[in-house]
PDB file of C-alpha atoms in Angstrom:
ATOM      1  CA  MET A  17     -26.116  15.781 -21.309  1.00 63.00           C
ATOM      2  CA  SER A  18     -28.441  14.257 -18.693  1.00 76.00           C
ATOM      3  CA  GLY A  19     -29.842  16.211 -15.748  1.00 79.00           C
ATOM      4  CA  ILE A  20     -27.927  14.143 -13.210  1.00 83.00           C
ATOM      5  CA  ILE A  21     -24.599  14.843 -14.981  1.00 88.00           C
ATOM      6  CA  LEU A  22     -25.344  18.594 -14.901  1.00 86.00           C
ATOM      7  CA  ALA A  23     -26.379  18.354 -11.230  1.00 84.00           C
ATOM      8  CA  ALA A  24     -23.166  16.452 -10.382  1.00 87.00           C
ATOM      9  CA  LEU A  25     -21.033  19.049 -12.193  1.00 89.00           C
ATOM     10  CA  GLY A  26     -22.888  21.908 -10.500  1.00 87.00           C
ATOM     11  CA  VAL A  27     -22.632  20.406  -7.003  1.00 87.00           C
ATOM     12  CA  ALA A  28     -18.949  19.471  -7.561  1.00 90.00           C
ATOM     13  CA  ALA A  29     -18.105  23.036  -8.691  1.00 90.00           C
ATOM     14  CA  LEU A  30     -20.069  24.674  -5.878  1.00 86.00           C
ATOM     15  CA  THR A  31     -18.621  22.473  -3.139  1.00 87.00           C
ATOM     16  CA  LEU A  32     -15.104  22.972  -4.533  1.00 89.00           C
ATOM     17  CA  VAL A  33     -15.539  26.769  -4.427  1.00 87.00           C
ATOM     18  CA  PHE A  34     -16.904  26.481  -0.894  1.00 80.00           C
ATOM     19  CA  ARG A  35     -13.954  24.346   0.208  1.00 85.00           C
ATOM     20  CA  LEU A  36     -11.544  26.839  -1.400  1.00 88.00           C
ATOM     21  CA  VAL A  37     -12.912  29.607   0.823  1.00 83.00           C
ATOM     22  CA  GLY A  38     -11.190  27.790   3.678  1.00 82.00           C
ATOM     23  CA  PHE A  39      -7.970  27.285   1.734  1.00 85.00           C
ATOM     24  CA  PHE A  40      -7.663  30.861   0.397  1.00 83.00           C
ATOM     25  CA  ARG A  41      -9.068  32.818   3.304  1.00 70.00           C
ATOM     26  CA  VAL A  42      -6.316  34.796   4.989  1.00 56.00           C
ATOM     27  CA  VAL A  43      -6.700  33.789   8.598  1.00 57.00           C
ATOM     28  CA  PRO A  44      -4.304  35.272  11.138  1.00 63.00           C
ATOM     29  CA  SER A  45      -2.936  32.511  13.340  1.00 61.00           C
ATOM     30  CA  SER A  46      -4.313  32.685  16.855  1.00 74.00           C
ATOM     31  CA  PRO A  47      -4.324  30.338  19.858  1.00 80.00           C
ATOM     32  CA  GLU A  48      -8.142  30.193  19.694  1.00 83.00           C
ATOM     33  CA  LEU A  49      -8.124  29.113  16.033  1.00 75.00           C
ATOM     34  CA  GLU A  50      -5.455  26.498  16.727  1.00 74.00           C
ATOM     35  CA  ARG A  51      -7.522  25.088  19.589  1.00 85.00           C
ATOM     36  CA  PHE A  52     -10.639  25.212  17.401  1.00 83.00           C
ATOM     37  CA  SER A  53      -8.769  23.267  14.679  1.00 75.00           C
ATOM     38  CA  HIS A  54      -7.669  20.715  17.298  1.00 80.00           C
ATOM     39  CA  PHE A  55     -11.206  20.113  18.587  1.00 88.00           C
ATOM     40  CA  LEU A  56     -12.934  20.216  15.184  1.00 81.00           C
ATOM     41  CA  PRO A  57     -12.048  16.649  14.074  1.00 79.00           C
ATOM     42  CA  ILE A  58     -13.167  15.319  17.484  1.00 88.00           C
ATOM     43  CA  SER A  59     -16.570  17.031  17.342  1.00 88.00           C
ATOM     44  CA  VAL A  60     -17.110  16.160  13.647  1.00 81.00           C
ATOM     45  CA  LEU A  61     -16.115  12.491  14.085  1.00 83.00           C
ATOM     46  CA  ALA A  62     -18.351  12.183  17.185  1.00 91.00           C
ATOM     47  CA  ALA A  63     -21.205  13.673  15.115  1.00 88.00           C
ATOM     48  CA  PHE A  64     -20.572  11.223  12.258  1.00 81.00           C
ATOM     49  CA  VAL A  65     -20.574   8.202  14.612  1.00 88.00           C
ATOM     50  CA  THR A  66     -23.749   9.368  16.366  1.00 92.00           C
ATOM     51  CA  SER A  67     -25.683  10.234  13.199  1.00 84.00           C
ATOM     52  CA  ALA A  68     -24.626   6.963  11.498  1.00 82.00           C
ATOM     53  CA  LEU A  69     -25.821   4.928  14.525  1.00 89.00           C
ATOM     54  CA  TYR A  70     -28.996   7.021  14.696  1.00 89.00           C
ATOM     55  CA  ARG A  71     -29.820   5.799  11.185  1.00 80.00           C
ATOM     56  CA  GLN A  72     -28.935   2.140  12.012  1.00 80.00           C
ATOM     57  CA  GLN A  73     -30.823   1.579  15.264  1.00 83.00           C
ATOM     58  CA  GLU A  74     -31.446  -2.152  14.865  1.00 83.00           C
ATOM     59  CA  GLN A  75     -29.260  -4.345  17.177  1.00 84.00           C
ATOM     60  CA  LEU A  76     -28.053  -1.165  18.899  1.00 88.00           C
ATOM     61  CA  GLU A  77     -26.897  -2.942  22.103  1.00 90.00           C
ATOM     62  CA  ILE A  78     -24.535  -5.342  20.311  1.00 91.00           C
ATOM     63  CA  LYS A  79     -23.325  -2.494  18.089  1.00 92.00           C
ATOM     64  CA  PHE A  80     -22.289  -0.594  21.244  1.00 93.00           C
ATOM     65  CA  LEU A  81     -20.399  -3.691  22.437  1.00 94.00           C
ATOM     66  CA  ALA A  82     -18.691  -4.004  19.035  1.00 94.00           C
ATOM     67  CA  LEU A  83     -17.729  -0.302  19.193  1.00 94.00           C
ATOM     68  CA  LEU A  84     -16.274  -0.797  22.694  1.00 94.00           C
ATOM     69  CA  LEU A  85     -14.195  -3.729  21.436  1.00 94.00           C
ATOM     70  CA  ALA A  86     -13.034  -1.645  18.438  1.00 93.00           C
ATOM     71  CA  ALA A  87     -12.028   1.182  20.818  1.00 93.00           C
ATOM     72  CA  PHE A  88     -10.005  -1.262  22.930  1.00 94.00           C
ATOM     73  CA  ILE A  89      -8.252  -2.707  19.840  1.00 92.00           C
ATOM     74  CA  MET A  90      -7.581   0.802  18.533  1.00 88.00           C
ATOM     75  CA  ARG A  91      -6.045   1.900  21.866  1.00 89.00           C
ATOM     76  CA  ARG A  92      -3.818  -1.177  22.018  1.00 90.00           C
ATOM     77  CA  THR A  93      -2.734  -1.463  18.374  1.00 85.00           C
ATOM     78  CA  ARG A  94      -3.349   1.990  16.738  1.00 75.00           C
ATOM     79  CA  GLN A  95      -4.549   0.033  13.661  1.00 73.00           C
ATOM     80  CA  PRO A  96      -7.939   1.342  12.421  1.00 71.00           C
ATOM     81  CA  GLY A  97      -8.276  -1.499   9.890  1.00 71.00           C
ATOM     82  CA  LEU A  98      -7.848  -4.174  12.570  1.00 79.00           C
ATOM     83  CA  ALA A  99     -10.247  -2.335  14.911  1.00 85.00           C
ATOM     84  CA  VAL A 100     -12.927  -2.199  12.176  1.00 80.00           C
ATOM     85  CA  LEU A 101     -12.418  -5.833  11.141  1.00 82.00           C
ATOM     86  CA  LEU A 102     -12.628  -7.177  14.714  1.00 90.00           C
ATOM     87  CA  GLY A 103     -15.595  -4.881  15.430  1.00 91.00           C
ATOM     88  CA  LEU A 104     -17.450  -6.339  12.422  1.00 87.00           C
ATOM     89  CA  ILE A 105     -16.518  -9.913  13.403  1.00 91.00           C
ATOM     90  CA  ALA A 106     -17.769  -9.223  16.967  1.00 93.00           C
ATOM     91  CA  LEU A 107     -21.079  -7.989  15.498  1.00 91.00           C
ATOM     92  CA  TRP A 108     -21.427 -11.144  13.359  1.00 89.00           C
ATOM     93  CA  VAL A 109     -20.542 -13.480  16.279  1.00 91.00           C
ATOM     94  CA  MET A 110     -22.880 -11.756  18.753  1.00 91.00           C
ATOM     95  CA  GLY A 111     -25.649 -11.758  16.152  1.00 85.00           C
ATOM     96  CA  TRP A 112     -25.015 -15.448  15.408  1.00 86.00           C
ATOM     97  CA  LEU A 113     -25.116 -16.271  19.163  1.00 87.00           C
ATOM     98  CA  GLY A 114     -28.420 -14.419  19.370  1.00 79.00           C
ATOM     99  CA  LEU A 115     -27.226 -11.911  21.995  1.00 71.00           C
TER     100      LEU A 115
ATOM    101  CA  MET B  15      19.493  24.697   2.085  1.00 44.00           C
ATOM    102  CA  ASN B  16      16.332  22.897   1.058  1.00 49.00           C
ATOM    103  CA  ASN B  17      16.685  19.231   2.029  1.00 55.00           C
ATOM    104  CA  TYR B  18      13.158  18.370   1.050  1.00 61.00           C
ATOM    105  CA  THR B  19      13.848  16.647  -2.270  1.00 74.00           C
ATOM    106  CA  ASP B  20      11.568  15.037  -4.842  1.00 72.00           C
ATOM    107  CA  THR B  21      12.614  11.637  -3.436  1.00 75.00           C
ATOM    108  CA  SER B  22      11.456  12.510   0.078  1.00 85.00           C
ATOM    109  CA  ARG B  23       8.245  13.997  -1.352  1.00 85.00           C
ATOM    110  CA  LEU B  24       7.565  10.705  -3.146  1.00 90.00           C
ATOM    111  CA  ALA B  25       8.441   8.718  -0.001  1.00 90.00           C
ATOM    112  CA  ASP B  26       5.998  10.860   2.036  1.00 90.00           C
ATOM    113  CA  PHE B  27       3.339  10.456  -0.666  1.00 93.00           C
ATOM    114  CA  VAL B  28       3.714   6.659  -0.613  1.00 93.00           C
ATOM    115  CA  GLN B  29       3.676   6.646   3.207  1.00 91.00           C
ATOM    116  CA  GLY B  30       0.455   8.690   3.224  1.00 91.00           C
ATOM    117  CA  PHE B  31      -1.089   6.439   0.562  1.00 94.00           C
ATOM    118  CA  ARG B  32      -0.260   3.383   2.684  1.00 92.00           C
ATOM    119  CA  ALA B  33      -1.368   4.998   5.970  1.00 89.00           C
ATOM    120  CA  LEU B  34      -4.867   5.425   4.616  1.00 89.00           C
ATOM    121  CA  MET B  35      -5.099   1.845   3.310  1.00 89.00           C
ATOM    122  CA  PRO B  36      -6.688   0.469   6.531  1.00 81.00           C
ATOM    123  CA  LEU B  37      -9.501   2.964   5.932  1.00 81.00           C
ATOM    124  CA  TRP B  38     -10.214   1.312   2.578  1.00 86.00           C
ATOM    125  CA  LEU B  39     -12.128  -1.203   4.663  1.00 76.00           C
ATOM    126  CA  GLY B  40     -14.492   1.626   5.567  1.00 71.00           C
ATOM    127  CA  GLY B  41     -14.558   3.416   2.195  1.00 80.00           C
ATOM    128  CA  ALA B  42     -14.846   0.410  -0.121  1.00 84.00           C
ATOM    129  CA  PRO B  43     -18.169  -0.974   1.236  1.00 75.00           C
ATOM    130  CA  VAL B  44     -19.670   2.537   1.195  1.00 77.00           C
ATOM    131  CA  ALA B  45     -18.611   2.960  -2.460  1.00 86.00           C
ATOM    132  CA  VAL B  46     -20.176  -0.406  -3.307  1.00 84.00           C
ATOM    133  CA  ALA B  47     -23.319   0.563  -1.362  1.00 76.00           C
ATOM    134  CA  TYR B  48     -23.459   3.919  -3.202  1.00 84.00           C
ATOM    135  CA  ALA B  49     -23.159   2.185  -6.603  1.00 88.00           C
ATOM    136  CA  TYR B  50     -25.921  -0.209  -5.604  1.00 82.00           C
ATOM    137  CA  ALA B  51     -28.194   2.645  -4.404  1.00 80.00           C
ATOM    138  CA  ALA B  52     -27.488   4.647  -7.584  1.00 87.00           C
ATOM    139  CA  LYS B  53     -28.433   1.704  -9.795  1.00 85.00           C
ATOM    140  CA  GLN B  54     -31.588   1.176  -7.732  1.00 77.00           C
ATOM    141  CA  ALA B  55     -32.394   4.902  -8.191  1.00 81.00           C
ATOM    142  CA  GLY B  56     -32.201   4.454 -11.974  1.00 87.00           C
ATOM    143  CA  LEU B  57     -28.801   6.026 -12.747  1.00 90.00           C
ATOM    144  CA  SER B  58     -26.755   4.586 -15.604  1.00 92.00           C
ATOM    145  CA  GLY B  59     -23.295   3.147 -14.969  1.00 93.00           C
ATOM    146  CA  PHE B  60     -21.679   6.229 -16.538  1.00 94.00           C
ATOM    147  CA  GLU B  61     -23.729   8.659 -14.392  1.00 94.00           C
ATOM    148  CA  THR B  62     -22.922   6.691 -11.233  1.00 95.00           C
ATOM    149  CA  GLN B  63     -19.179   6.669 -11.932  1.00 96.00           C
ATOM    150  CA  PHE B  64     -19.192  10.318 -13.084  1.00 95.00           C
ATOM    151  CA  MET B  65     -20.578  11.396  -9.687  1.00 94.00           C
ATOM    152  CA  SER B  66     -17.806   9.521  -7.873  1.00 96.00           C
ATOM    153  CA  LEU B  67     -15.157  11.104 -10.125  1.00 96.00           C
ATOM    154  CA  THR B  68     -16.431  14.689  -9.793  1.00 95.00           C
ATOM    155  CA  VAL B  69     -18.329  15.054  -6.487  1.00 93.00           C
ATOM    156  CA  PHE B  70     -16.134  12.612  -4.487  1.00 93.00           C
ATOM    157  CA  SER B  71     -18.113  12.770  -1.254  1.00 86.00           C
ATOM    158  CA  SER B  72     -20.064   9.741  -0.062  1.00 81.00           C
ATOM    159  CA  THR B  73     -22.584  11.746   1.970  1.00 72.00           C
ATOM    160  CA  THR B  74     -23.113  14.352  -0.775  1.00 79.00           C
ATOM    161  CA  GLN B  75     -23.557  11.657  -3.448  1.00 84.00           C
ATOM    162  CA  LEU B  76     -25.988   9.691  -1.296  1.00 74.00           C
ATOM    163  CA  SER B  77     -27.896  12.899  -0.470  1.00 68.00           C
ATOM    164  CA  ILE B  78     -28.205  13.641  -4.224  1.00 77.00           C
ATOM    165  CA  LEU B  79     -29.733  10.183  -4.691  1.00 75.00           C
ATOM    166  CA  GLN B  80     -32.151  10.831  -1.822  1.00 63.00           C
ATOM    167  CA  ALA B  81     -33.155  14.213  -3.335  1.00 61.00           C
ATOM    168  CA  MET B  82     -33.532  12.814  -6.894  1.00 68.00           C
ATOM    169  CA  GLY B  83     -36.249  14.672  -8.732  1.00 65.00           C
ATOM    170  CA  GLY B  84     -35.768  17.770  -6.567  1.00 62.00           C
ATOM    171  CA  SER B  85     -34.401  21.147  -7.669  1.00 66.00           C
ATOM    172  CA  PHE B  86     -30.733  21.937  -8.230  1.00 68.00           C
ATOM    173  CA  LEU B  87     -30.994  24.245  -5.201  1.00 69.00           C
ATOM    174  CA  SER B  88     -31.777  21.273  -2.951  1.00 64.00           C
ATOM    175  CA  TYR B  89     -28.724  19.362  -4.278  1.00 68.00           C
ATOM    176  CA  ALA B  90     -26.539  22.462  -3.903  1.00 71.00           C
ATOM    177  CA  LEU B  91     -27.668  23.253  -0.339  1.00 65.00           C
ATOM    178  CA  ASN B  92     -27.090  19.635   0.677  1.00 62.00           C
ATOM    179  CA  GLY B  93     -23.607  19.783  -0.843  1.00 69.00           C
ATOM    180  CA  VAL B  94     -22.671  23.012   0.923  1.00 69.00           C
ATOM    181  CA  ILE B  95     -24.028  21.912   4.322  1.00 62.00           C
ATOM    182  CA  ILE B  96     -22.372  18.495   4.151  1.00 65.00           C
ATOM    183  CA  ASN B  97     -19.067  20.024   2.997  1.00 72.00           C
ATOM    184  CA  PHE B  98     -19.025  22.887   5.487  1.00 67.00           C
ATOM    185  CA  HIS B  99     -16.544  21.223   7.819  1.00 70.00           C
ATOM    186  CA  TYR B 100     -14.162  20.856   4.829  1.00 82.00           C
ATOM    187  CA  LEU B 101     -13.945  24.654   4.804  1.00 78.00           C
ATOM    188  CA  LEU B 102     -12.607  24.460   8.348  1.00 76.00           C
ATOM    189  CA  TYR B 103     -10.274  21.597   7.402  1.00 83.00           C
ATOM    190  CA  GLY B 104      -8.923  23.938   4.688  1.00 87.00           C
ATOM    191  CA  VAL B 105      -8.215  26.623   7.282  1.00 82.00           C
ATOM    192  CA  ALA B 106      -6.454  24.027   9.459  1.00 81.00           C
ATOM    193  CA  LEU B 107      -4.369  22.624   6.576  1.00 86.00           C
ATOM    194  CA  THR B 108      -3.201  26.062   5.413  1.00 85.00           C
ATOM    195  CA  GLN B 109      -2.069  26.733   8.962  1.00 80.00           C
ATOM    196  CA  ARG B 110      -0.203  23.442   9.056  1.00 82.00           C
ATOM    197  CA  TYR B 111       1.394  23.392   5.593  1.00 85.00           C
ATOM    198  CA  LYS B 112       2.711  26.172   3.360  1.00 86.00           C
ATOM    199  CA  LEU B 113       0.729  25.555   0.173  1.00 88.00           C
ATOM    200  CA  ARG B 114       1.001  26.910  -3.358  1.00 90.00           C
ATOM    201  CA  ARG B 115      -2.130  27.911  -5.286  1.00 91.00           C
ATOM    202  CA  TRP B 116      -2.433  24.653  -7.280  1.00 92.00           C
ATOM    203  CA  GLU B 117      -1.794  22.612  -4.134  1.00 93.00           C
ATOM    204  CA  ARG B 118      -4.719  24.353  -2.392  1.00 93.00           C
ATOM    205  CA  ILE B 119      -7.055  23.603  -5.319  1.00 94.00           C
ATOM    206  CA  LEU B 120      -5.912  19.973  -5.477  1.00 94.00           C
ATOM    207  CA  ALA B 121      -6.246  19.532  -1.706  1.00 94.00           C
ATOM    208  CA  ALA B 122      -9.732  21.107  -1.730  1.00 93.00           C
ATOM    209  CA  PHE B 123     -10.882  18.728  -4.471  1.00 94.00           C
ATOM    210  CA  LEU B 124      -9.354  15.593  -2.907  1.00 95.00           C
ATOM    211  CA  MET B 125     -10.267  16.405   0.704  1.00 93.00           C
ATOM    212  CA  SER B 126     -11.919  13.636   2.702  1.00 90.00           C
ATOM    213  CA  ASP B 127     -12.459  12.988   6.402  1.00 82.00           C
ATOM    214  CA  GLY B 128     -10.168   9.958   6.244  1.00 84.00           C
ATOM    215  CA  ALA B 129      -7.278  11.840   4.590  1.00 90.00           C
ATOM    216  CA  TYR B 130      -7.631  14.740   7.027  1.00 88.00           C
ATOM    217  CA  GLY B 131      -7.833  12.367  10.006  1.00 81.00           C
ATOM    218  CA  VAL B 132      -4.791  10.308   8.951  1.00 84.00           C
ATOM    219  CA  SER B 133      -2.668  13.426   8.361  1.00 84.00           C
ATOM    220  CA  GLN B 134      -3.505  14.689  11.878  1.00 76.00           C
ATOM    221  CA  THR B 135      -2.197  11.607  13.666  1.00 68.00           C
ATOM    222  CA  ARG B 136       1.481  12.659  13.557  1.00 66.00           C
ATOM    223  CA  THR B 137       3.819  15.303  12.137  1.00 69.00           C
ATOM    224  CA  THR B 138       3.341  15.052   8.392  1.00 73.00           C
ATOM    225  CA  SER B 139       4.108  16.921   5.169  1.00 87.00           C
ATOM    226  CA  PHE B 140       1.668  18.020   2.448  1.00 90.00           C
ATOM    227  CA  SER B 141       2.907  15.119   0.253  1.00 92.00           C
ATOM    228  CA  TYR B 142       1.837  12.738   3.030  1.00 93.00           C
ATOM    229  CA  PHE B 143      -1.655  14.312   3.075  1.00 93.00           C
ATOM    230  CA  LEU B 144      -1.807  14.172  -0.740  1.00 94.00           C
ATOM    231  CA  GLY B 145      -0.859  10.467  -0.737  1.00 95.00           C
ATOM    232  CA  ALA B 146      -3.634   9.745   1.775  1.00 95.00           C
ATOM    233  CA  ALA B 147      -6.136  11.827  -0.252  1.00 96.00           C
ATOM    234  CA  VAL B 148      -5.264  10.101  -3.557  1.00 97.00           C
ATOM    235  CA  SER B 149      -5.493   6.730  -1.765  1.00 96.00           C
ATOM    236  CA  MET B 150      -9.116   7.437  -0.758  1.00 96.00           C
ATOM    237  CA  TYR B 151      -9.992   8.876  -4.211  1.00 97.00           C
ATOM    238  CA  THR B 152      -8.608   5.731  -5.866  1.00 97.00           C
ATOM    239  CA  VAL B 153     -10.428   3.251  -3.646  1.00 96.00           C
ATOM    240  CA  TRP B 154     -13.663   5.266  -3.837  1.00 96.00           C
ATOM    241  CA  ASN B 155     -13.671   5.180  -7.637  1.00 97.00           C
ATOM    242  CA  VAL B 156     -12.362   1.630  -8.068  1.00 97.00           C
ATOM    243  CA  PHE B 157     -15.009   0.278  -5.683  1.00 94.00           C
ATOM    244  CA  THR B 158     -17.761   2.366  -7.290  1.00 95.00           C
ATOM    245  CA  ALA B 159     -16.852   0.594 -10.553  1.00 96.00           C
ATOM    246  CA  LEU B 160     -16.710  -2.794  -8.789  1.00 94.00           C
ATOM    247  CA  GLY B 161     -20.085  -2.065  -7.156  1.00 91.00           C
ATOM    248  CA  LEU B 162     -21.555  -1.471 -10.600  1.00 93.00           C
ATOM    249  CA  LEU B 163     -20.073  -4.732 -11.887  1.00 93.00           C
ATOM    250  CA  LEU B 164     -21.094  -6.754  -8.812  1.00 87.00           C
ATOM    251  CA  HIS B 165     -24.520  -5.172  -8.431  1.00 82.00           C
ATOM    252  CA  PRO B 166     -26.463  -8.476  -8.273  1.00 78.00           C
ATOM    253  CA  LEU B 167     -23.988 -10.105  -5.854  1.00 79.00           C
ATOM    254  CA  VAL B 168     -24.034  -7.223  -3.324  1.00 71.00           C
ATOM    255  CA  ALA B 169     -27.732  -7.793  -2.641  1.00 68.00           C
ATOM    256  CA  SER B 170     -26.853 -11.257  -1.260  1.00 74.00           C
ATOM    257  CA  LEU B 171     -24.376  -9.840   1.358  1.00 71.00           C
ATOM    258  CA  SER B 172     -26.973  -8.139   3.537  1.00 70.00           C
ATOM    259  CA  TRP B 173     -26.210 -10.582   6.397  1.00 74.00           C
ATOM    260  CA  ALA B 174     -22.696  -9.076   6.790  1.00 74.00           C
ATOM    261  CA  HIS B 175     -23.977  -5.640   7.983  1.00 77.00           C
ATOM    262  CA  LEU B 176     -21.185  -3.954   6.002  1.00 69.00           C
ATOM    263  CA  GLU B 177     -22.909  -0.600   6.553  1.00 71.00           C
ATOM    264  CA  PHE B 178     -21.759  -0.848  10.211  1.00 82.00           C
ATOM    265  CA  SER B 179     -18.147  -0.442   9.062  1.00 74.00           C
ATOM    266  CA  VAL B 180     -18.909   3.294   8.511  1.00 72.00           C
ATOM    267  CA  PRO B 181     -19.600   4.190  12.195  1.00 81.00           C
ATOM    268  CA  LEU B 182     -16.829   1.741  13.205  1.00 83.00           C
ATOM    269  CA  ILE B 183     -14.201   3.537  11.138  1.00 75.00           C
ATOM    270  CA  TYR B 184     -15.299   6.976  12.323  1.00 79.00           C
ATOM    271  CA  PHE B 185     -15.221   5.668  15.910  1.00 89.00           C
ATOM    272  CA  ALA B 186     -11.701   4.210  15.488  1.00 85.00           C
ATOM    273  CA  LEU B 187     -10.500   7.607  14.182  1.00 79.00           C
ATOM    274  CA  LEU B 188     -12.276   9.352  17.060  1.00 88.00           C
ATOM    275  CA  VAL B 189     -10.582   7.083  19.617  1.00 92.00           C
ATOM    276  CA  SER B 190      -7.174   7.893  18.111  1.00 84.00           C
ATOM    277  CA  ALA B 191      -7.951  11.646  18.224  1.00 85.00           C
ATOM    278  CA  VAL B 192      -8.992  11.614  21.905  1.00 92.00           C
ATOM    279  CA  LYS B 193      -5.797  11.980  23.941  1.00 91.00           C
ATOM    280  CA  LYS B 194      -6.739  14.153  26.940  1.00 94.00           C
ATOM    281  CA  ARG B 195      -9.700  14.449  29.302  1.00 95.00           C
ATOM    282  CA  VAL B 196     -10.832  17.655  27.607  1.00 96.00           C
ATOM    283  CA  ASP B 197     -10.887  15.809  24.238  1.00 96.00           C
ATOM    284  CA  LEU B 198     -13.134  13.173  25.827  1.00 96.00           C
ATOM    285  CA  ALA B 199     -15.386  15.914  27.253  1.00 97.00           C
ATOM    286  CA  VAL B 200     -15.690  17.464  23.763  1.00 97.00           C
ATOM    287  CA  ALA B 201     -16.508  14.042  22.248  1.00 97.00           C
ATOM    288  CA  ILE B 202     -19.260  13.358  24.823  1.00 97.00           C
ATOM    289  CA  PHE B 203     -20.635  16.909  24.458  1.00 97.00           C
ATOM    290  CA  SER B 204     -20.661  16.440  20.665  1.00 96.00           C
ATOM    291  CA  VAL B 205     -22.591  13.154  20.920  1.00 96.00           C
ATOM    292  CA  VAL B 206     -25.265  14.928  23.013  1.00 97.00           C
ATOM    293  CA  CYS B 207     -25.324  17.888  20.579  1.00 96.00           C
ATOM    294  CA  THR B 208     -25.796  15.558  17.598  1.00 94.00           C
ATOM    295  CA  LEU B 209     -28.651  13.700  19.294  1.00 95.00           C
ATOM    296  CA  ILE B 210     -30.387  17.028  20.056  1.00 95.00           C
ATOM    297  CA  ALA B 211     -29.790  18.260  16.482  1.00 92.00           C
ATOM    298  CA  LEU B 212     -31.207  15.038  15.014  1.00 91.00           C
ATOM    299  CA  ARG B 213     -34.195  15.125  17.393  1.00 92.00           C
ATOM    300  CA  ILE B 214     -35.112  18.687  16.363  1.00 91.00           C
ATOM    301  CA  GLY B 215     -34.910  17.636  12.707  1.00 84.00           C
ATOM    302  CA  LEU B 216     -31.637  19.178  11.522  1.00 80.00           C
ATOM    303  CA  GLY B 217     -30.899  15.979   9.531  1.00 73.00           C
ATOM    304  CA  GLY B 218     -27.744  16.441   7.419  1.00 65.00           C
ATOM    305  CA  GLY B 219     -27.089  19.768   9.168  1.00 73.00           C
ATOM    306  CA  ALA B 220     -26.496  17.938  12.476  1.00 81.00           C
ATOM    307  CA  VAL B 221     -22.816  17.347  11.622  1.00 77.00           C
ATOM    308  CA  LEU B 222     -22.330  21.023  10.717  1.00 76.00           C
ATOM    309  CA  PHE B 223     -24.070  22.191  13.910  1.00 84.00           C
ATOM    310  CA  THR B 224     -22.142  19.786  16.149  1.00 87.00           C
ATOM    311  CA  GLY B 225     -18.811  20.413  14.422  1.00 83.00           C
ATOM    312  CA  ILE B 226     -18.922  24.126  15.208  1.00 86.00           C
ATOM    313  CA  VAL B 227     -20.628  23.970  18.627  1.00 93.00           C
ATOM    314  CA  GLY B 228     -18.454  21.045  19.816  1.00 94.00           C
ATOM    315  CA  ALA B 229     -15.181  22.693  18.762  1.00 90.00           C
ATOM    316  CA  ALA B 230     -16.314  26.014  20.303  1.00 94.00           C
ATOM    317  CA  PHE B 231     -17.060  24.104  23.537  1.00 96.00           C
ATOM    318  CA  GLY B 232     -13.490  22.764  23.484  1.00 96.00           C
ATOM    319  CA  VAL B 233     -12.097  26.299  23.003  1.00 94.00           C
ATOM    320  CA  TRP B 234     -14.249  27.514  25.917  1.00 96.00           C
ATOM    321  CA  MET B 235     -13.118  24.583  28.128  1.00 95.00           C
ATOM    322  CA  THR B 236      -9.438  25.391  27.510  1.00 94.00           C
ATOM    323  CA  ARG B 237      -9.714  29.190  27.947  1.00 89.00           C
ATOM    324  CA  LYS B 238      -7.071  30.774  30.139  1.00 76.00           C
TER     325      LYS B 238
END
């Protein structure tokens, strides 16, 4: 068995055990925990967007414009797929126009 | 009387599977990009697909590729740090759904940001979450395989900036999660936190740091 297969199995097992801590931990329900659970996806998603853009800093201005357009489409249609598609098309068009 | 029948479970599962389908647009290019990067790093087709089947986490898999040649400890620490927020998702899901033991194990294995995000958008059942989770697992593995097959072709699509679909999809999910002013305040605070964390060199730990600090900020903002 190759080293990378063993590493994949090891990481998969370890991360599964770590995830299960959350699933099997007996946590008494509290208003603070509920509010924490509400805000967690917002803070994590904001972190993902920021760190992804931090790693892709070329054409940052037109990427911001494409993100704004995607936000507008998302607000109006609630369709993430459409928002992503139109955001990508906006990036291609603005890049093609040399903005 | 229990009205929640196998038929309604299946209907919820299918609904969840379908609800995540728009996110395939985000997951599929990342899977193709991962397969391409894995081939470039010297992994065989079997090793590349095996990682997608067992690890099932784009960021963890890509971090393993980046740390290739390092110790198992470096892979393991990366995995734990990147997956930390899944621990909190687990806490949230067990509060939301009443889960049996095998359901918890299955949910922990199949957990993804997309499946968690989709299941938070409205009142849903565990079958709905499971459908969304299986949907992402399927597309991730199918497109890893396609990425391996289309390895030479992918190199010619660099003009399309498909990597930008990743921040776009996260941003679309973020926009749908922000409903009140305090949510917006938490999002802006989290952006600033992430930038600080990246500037001080936290790297992959920036998401973990921001996830906890940003959510704690929200709890503090809404204190009575």
